[in-house]
Amino acid sequence: MRLAWGGVGRRGRPPSPQPARSTRGSSQSSGKAPIAITCSTRGLDIRKEKADVLCPGGCPPEEFSVFGNIVYASVSSICGAAIHRGAISISGGPVRVYTLPGRENYSSVEANSIQSQALSRWSASFTVTKGKSSAQEATGRAVSTARPPTGKRLKKTPAKKSGNKDCKADIAFLIDGSFNIGQRRFNLQKNFVGKVALMLGIGIEGPHVGLVQASEHPKIEFYLKNFTSAKDVLFAIKEVGFRGGNSNTGKALKHTAQKFFTPDTGVRKGIPKVVVVFIDGWPSDDIEEAGIVAREFGVNVFIVSVAKPIPEELGMVQDVAFVDKAVCRNNGFFSYHMPNWFGTTKYVKPLVQKLCTHEQMMCSKTCYNSVNIAFLIDGSSSVGDSNFRLMLEFISNIAKSFEISDIGAKIAAVQFTYDQRTEFSFTDYSTKENVLAVIRSIRYMSGGTATGDAISFTVRNVFGPIRGSPNKNFLVIVTDGQSYDDVRGPAAAAHDAGITIFSVGVAWAPLDDLKDMASKPKESHAFFTREFTGLEPIVSDVIRGICRDFLESQQ
């Protein structure tokens, strides 16, 4: 926050007035012949109120980014919009482009084999009609774009689209758009955010980002799902206009935590949710309460503070410890300071390194994405093949409730008789689809029942290699009979190793064995059913138990 009243502002700077509406130049010639453009030329590349252009034929669909219907956001491909509108076919042709003001809520519509995307707001728009000039009248000069249609560049595009796979995060940048930062520093702030976004390695399999502006009322400028390439994000950031008003950072942070990170807006399961809050001076409202709300929603709050209050201004700050109270964890990791908005390039890389350290994102950890669950499955002769299939269905239904990924929940399975067989370990599969597929493919062993040895085997060979994992460890044992060996010693060793055990018995499984194996309190960690068909109702009990134990371990 800066001084919010009239007159001369902080350190002699007057508050910036409302920015005038931007006007587009008229750099292009107004000749009658249409200008040849590329497949990826966007509406914002056309700087005339009305222009005739010529779209090439045979554009690959991946060249098109289209936002809206009839009226399109200026970041959209002109040729893609023209095909979507029906003004031309995939074979190309002349198009007339009309520049329009920005608008709220560009809709998502499929038309003419082009699926447009939704966009909540954009600063400029355009619409298209069929052009009247013939292709022979084209000037042959293509409008310059950020992605020339050269063969060499197109070959590189798929790799860039995947993004930095080692940096998985869903990030909202919450920038200050109040009068107190002013237009000049607002633009410097946007430049810095653009540099951070570029270095992150945005892509389909890498980090996704969105932008929220804090002012009198918070405004989500674009969501995670809107752009999956750094180039598109840079365009979007550049187009964001200065809003003015009071900073109200707390109000904006609360709005971001509640409205920005939803499945509909592009949030991904098992990926840390992060909001990077830029505070120029100090907040004008309560940011501590907003930080609490963000933590309740599993959002990691980073505070990037710029130009801390000078001594004579400290009396106007509601709470000088606002940074420590707003961040995800008060451990120094989630706060970052820059002295001013000038010469910020050297601060980009250290901030990016923090944002890509997913194991530190403690506020995103839930029972669904921060657990290791091993299943110990009885494959003895008394089970039988059909009942064994019911056991596999039981563990599948538990596994499918968790957010399995390389940085999320992990699943393993061991089948036992007198011997033990690791069906798959925690590091073998990192997607839910693969885990469920391999569970379905497990073959029934048949043999005796040595549950104690199986517990020791699992602790040593399945949990041993991931010792030090930040996830909480669980072992779910499913058995239908009495063990031929002692279960109490191996189970106690597992408990001592930090492994929580749920025991599930069927048919002839002794209740004493189930209780001896289960973690405390025994009554909520041991289950029994007379029939294998009775396993299904126990699924929800085990899932709730895992989440309960996880939450208790975090307190």
Coordinates of C-alpha atoms in Angstrom, one line a residue, residues 148-336:
P148 CA 6.8 -17.1 -37.5
P149 CA 5.5 -20.0 -39.5
T150 CA 8.9 -21.5 -40.3
G151 CA 9.4 -25.2 -40.4
K152 CA 12.3 -25.1 -38.0
R153 CA 10.3 -23.2 -35.3
L154 CA 7.3 -25.5 -35.6
K155 CA 9.5 -28.6 -34.9
K156 CA 10.5 -27.0 -31.6
T157 CA 6.9 -26.1 -30.6
P158 CA 5.8 -29.5 -29.1
A159 CA 8.7 -29.6 -26.8
K160 CA 8.1 -26.1 -25.6
K161 CA 4.4 -26.8 -25.0
S162 CA 5.2 -29.6 -22.6
G163 CA 6.9 -27.1 -20.2
N164 CA 9.3 -27.7 -17.3
K165 CA 8.2 -31.1 -16.0
D166 CA 10.4 -30.6 -12.9
C167 CA 8.4 -27.6 -11.8
K168 CA 4.8 -28.6 -11.2
A169 CA 2.7 -25.9 -9.7
D170 CA -0.6 -24.0 -10.3
I171 CA 0.3 -20.4 -9.6
A172 CA -1.8 -17.2 -9.3
F173 CA 0.1 -14.0 -9.4
L174 CA -1.7 -11.4 -7.3
I175 CA -0.4 -7.9 -8.4
D176 CA -1.1 -4.5 -7.0
G177 CA -3.2 -2.4 -9.3
S178 CA -4.1 0.4 -6.9
F179 CA -3.5 4.2 -7.3
N180 CA -0.9 3.9 -4.6
I181 CA 1.6 1.9 -6.8
G182 CA 1.0 4.2 -9.8
Q183 CA 1.0 3.5 -13.5
R184 CA 4.8 3.5 -13.9
R185 CA 5.5 1.1 -11.1
F186 CA 2.5 -1.0 -12.2
N187 CA 4.2 -1.5 -15.6
L188 CA 7.5 -2.4 -13.9
Q189 CA 5.6 -4.9 -11.8
K190 CA 4.1 -6.5 -14.9
N191 CA 7.5 -6.7 -16.5
F192 CA 8.9 -8.5 -13.5
V193 CA 5.9 -11.0 -13.4
G194 CA 6.5 -11.6 -17.1
K195 CA 10.1 -12.5 -16.5
V196 CA 9.2 -14.9 -13.7
A197 CA 6.5 -16.5 -15.9
L198 CA 9.0 -16.9 -18.7
M199 CA 11.7 -18.6 -16.5
L200 CA 9.2 -20.9 -14.8
G201 CA 8.9 -23.0 -18.0
I202 CA 5.1 -22.8 -18.5
G203 CA 3.6 -25.7 -20.4
I204 CA 1.0 -28.4 -20.4
E205 CA 3.1 -30.7 -18.2
G206 CA 4.9 -27.9 -16.4
P207 CA 3.6 -25.0 -14.3
H208 CA 0.4 -23.2 -15.1
V209 CA -0.2 -19.6 -14.2
G210 CA -3.0 -17.0 -13.9
L211 CA -3.2 -13.4 -12.9
V212 CA -5.4 -11.5 -10.3
Q213 CA -5.3 -7.7 -9.9
A214 CA -5.8 -6.2 -6.4
S215 CA -7.5 -2.8 -6.4
E216 CA -10.7 -1.4 -5.0
H217 CA -12.3 -4.7 -6.0
P218 CA -10.3 -7.8 -7.0
K219 CA -10.3 -8.9 -10.6
I220 CA -9.2 -12.3 -12.0
E221 CA -7.6 -11.3 -15.2
F222 CA -7.0 -14.8 -16.5
Y223 CA -7.2 -18.3 -15.2
L224 CA -4.8 -21.3 -15.1
K225 CA -6.7 -23.0 -18.0
N226 CA -6.6 -20.0 -20.4
F227 CA -2.9 -20.2 -21.5
T228 CA -0.4 -23.1 -21.4
S229 CA 2.6 -21.4 -23.1
A230 CA 4.9 -18.7 -21.9
K231 CA 4.3 -16.7 -25.1
D232 CA 0.5 -16.5 -24.5
V233 CA 1.0 -15.6 -20.9
L234 CA 3.3 -12.8 -21.8
F235 CA 0.7 -11.5 -24.2
A236 CA -1.9 -11.7 -21.6
I237 CA 0.1 -9.9 -18.9
K238 CA 1.0 -7.1 -21.4
E239 CA -2.7 -6.5 -22.1
V240 CA -3.7 -6.1 -18.4
G241 CA -4.8 -2.5 -17.7
F242 CA -4.2 -0.5 -14.6
R243 CA -7.4 -0.4 -12.5
G244 CA -6.7 2.1 -9.6
G245 CA -8.4 2.4 -6.3
N246 CA -7.2 1.2 -2.9
S247 CA -5.0 -1.9 -2.8
N248 CA -7.2 -4.1 -0.6
T249 CA -4.7 -6.9 -0.8
G250 CA -6.4 -9.0 1.9
K251 CA -9.7 -8.8 0.1
A252 CA -8.0 -9.9 -3.2
L253 CA -6.2 -12.8 -1.5
K254 CA -9.3 -14.2 0.0
H255 CA -11.1 -13.9 -3.3
T256 CA -8.2 -15.7 -5.1
A257 CA -8.2 -18.5 -2.5
Q258 CA -12.0 -19.1 -2.8
K259 CA -12.6 -18.5 -6.6
F260 CA -9.4 -19.0 -8.5
F261 CA -8.4 -22.6 -7.7
T262 CA -11.3 -24.7 -8.9
P263 CA -11.5 -27.6 -11.3
D264 CA -13.5 -25.5 -13.7
T265 CA -10.8 -22.9 -13.9
G266 CA -8.0 -25.3 -14.6
V267 CA -6.6 -26.5 -11.2
R268 CA -4.9 -29.9 -11.4
K269 CA -5.2 -32.7 -8.9
G270 CA -2.0 -33.4 -6.9
I271 CA -0.3 -30.2 -8.0
P272 CA 0.6 -27.5 -5.4
K273 CA -1.6 -24.4 -5.4
V274 CA 0.4 -21.2 -5.0
V275 CA -0.5 -17.5 -4.9
V276 CA 2.3 -15.0 -5.2
V277 CA 1.2 -11.8 -3.6
F278 CA 3.1 -8.6 -4.6
I279 CA 2.8 -5.9 -1.9
D280 CA 4.2 -2.5 -2.7
G281 CA 4.7 -1.0 0.8
W282 CA 2.0 -2.5 3.1
P283 CA -1.6 -3.7 2.7
S284 CA -4.5 -1.4 3.3
D285 CA -6.7 -4.0 4.8
D286 CA -6.5 -7.2 7.0
I287 CA -4.3 -9.7 5.3
E288 CA -3.9 -12.1 8.2
E289 CA -7.5 -13.3 8.0
A290 CA -7.1 -13.8 4.2
G291 CA -3.9 -15.9 4.8
I292 CA -5.9 -18.1 7.2
V293 CA -8.6 -18.6 4.5
A294 CA -6.0 -19.5 1.9
R295 CA -4.5 -22.1 4.2
E296 CA -7.9 -23.6 4.8
F297 CA -8.2 -24.0 1.0
G298 CA -4.8 -25.6 0.7
V299 CA -3.2 -22.6 -1.0
N300 CA 0.5 -21.8 -0.4
V301 CA 0.8 -18.0 0.1
F302 CA 4.1 -16.3 -1.0
I303 CA 4.5 -12.6 -0.1
V304 CA 6.9 -10.6 -2.3
S305 CA 7.3 -7.3 -0.5
V306 CA 8.7 -4.3 -2.3
A307 CA 9.9 -1.0 -0.8
K308 CA 9.2 -1.7 2.9
P309 CA 7.7 1.2 4.9
I310 CA 10.2 3.8 5.9
P311 CA 10.4 4.6 9.7
E312 CA 8.0 7.6 9.7
E313 CA 5.4 5.4 7.9
L314 CA 5.4 2.5 10.3
G315 CA 2.7 4.2 12.5
M316 CA 0.3 3.8 9.6
V317 CA 0.8 0.1 9.2
Q318 CA -2.0 -1.9 10.9
D319 CA 0.4 -4.8 11.7
V320 CA 4.1 -4.6 11.0
A321 CA 4.2 -8.5 11.1
F322 CA 1.7 -8.8 8.3
V323 CA 4.1 -10.9 6.2
D324 CA 4.7 -13.5 8.8
K325 CA 0.9 -13.8 9.5
A326 CA -0.2 -14.1 5.9
V327 CA 2.3 -16.6 4.4
C328 CA 1.7 -20.4 4.2
R329 CA 4.3 -21.1 6.9
N330 CA 6.3 -18.7 9.0
N331 CA 9.6 -20.3 8.3
G332 CA 11.3 -17.8 6.0
F333 CA 10.7 -19.8 2.8
F334 CA 7.4 -18.1 1.8
S335 CA 8.6 -14.5 2.0
Y336 CA 10.8 -12.6 -0.5

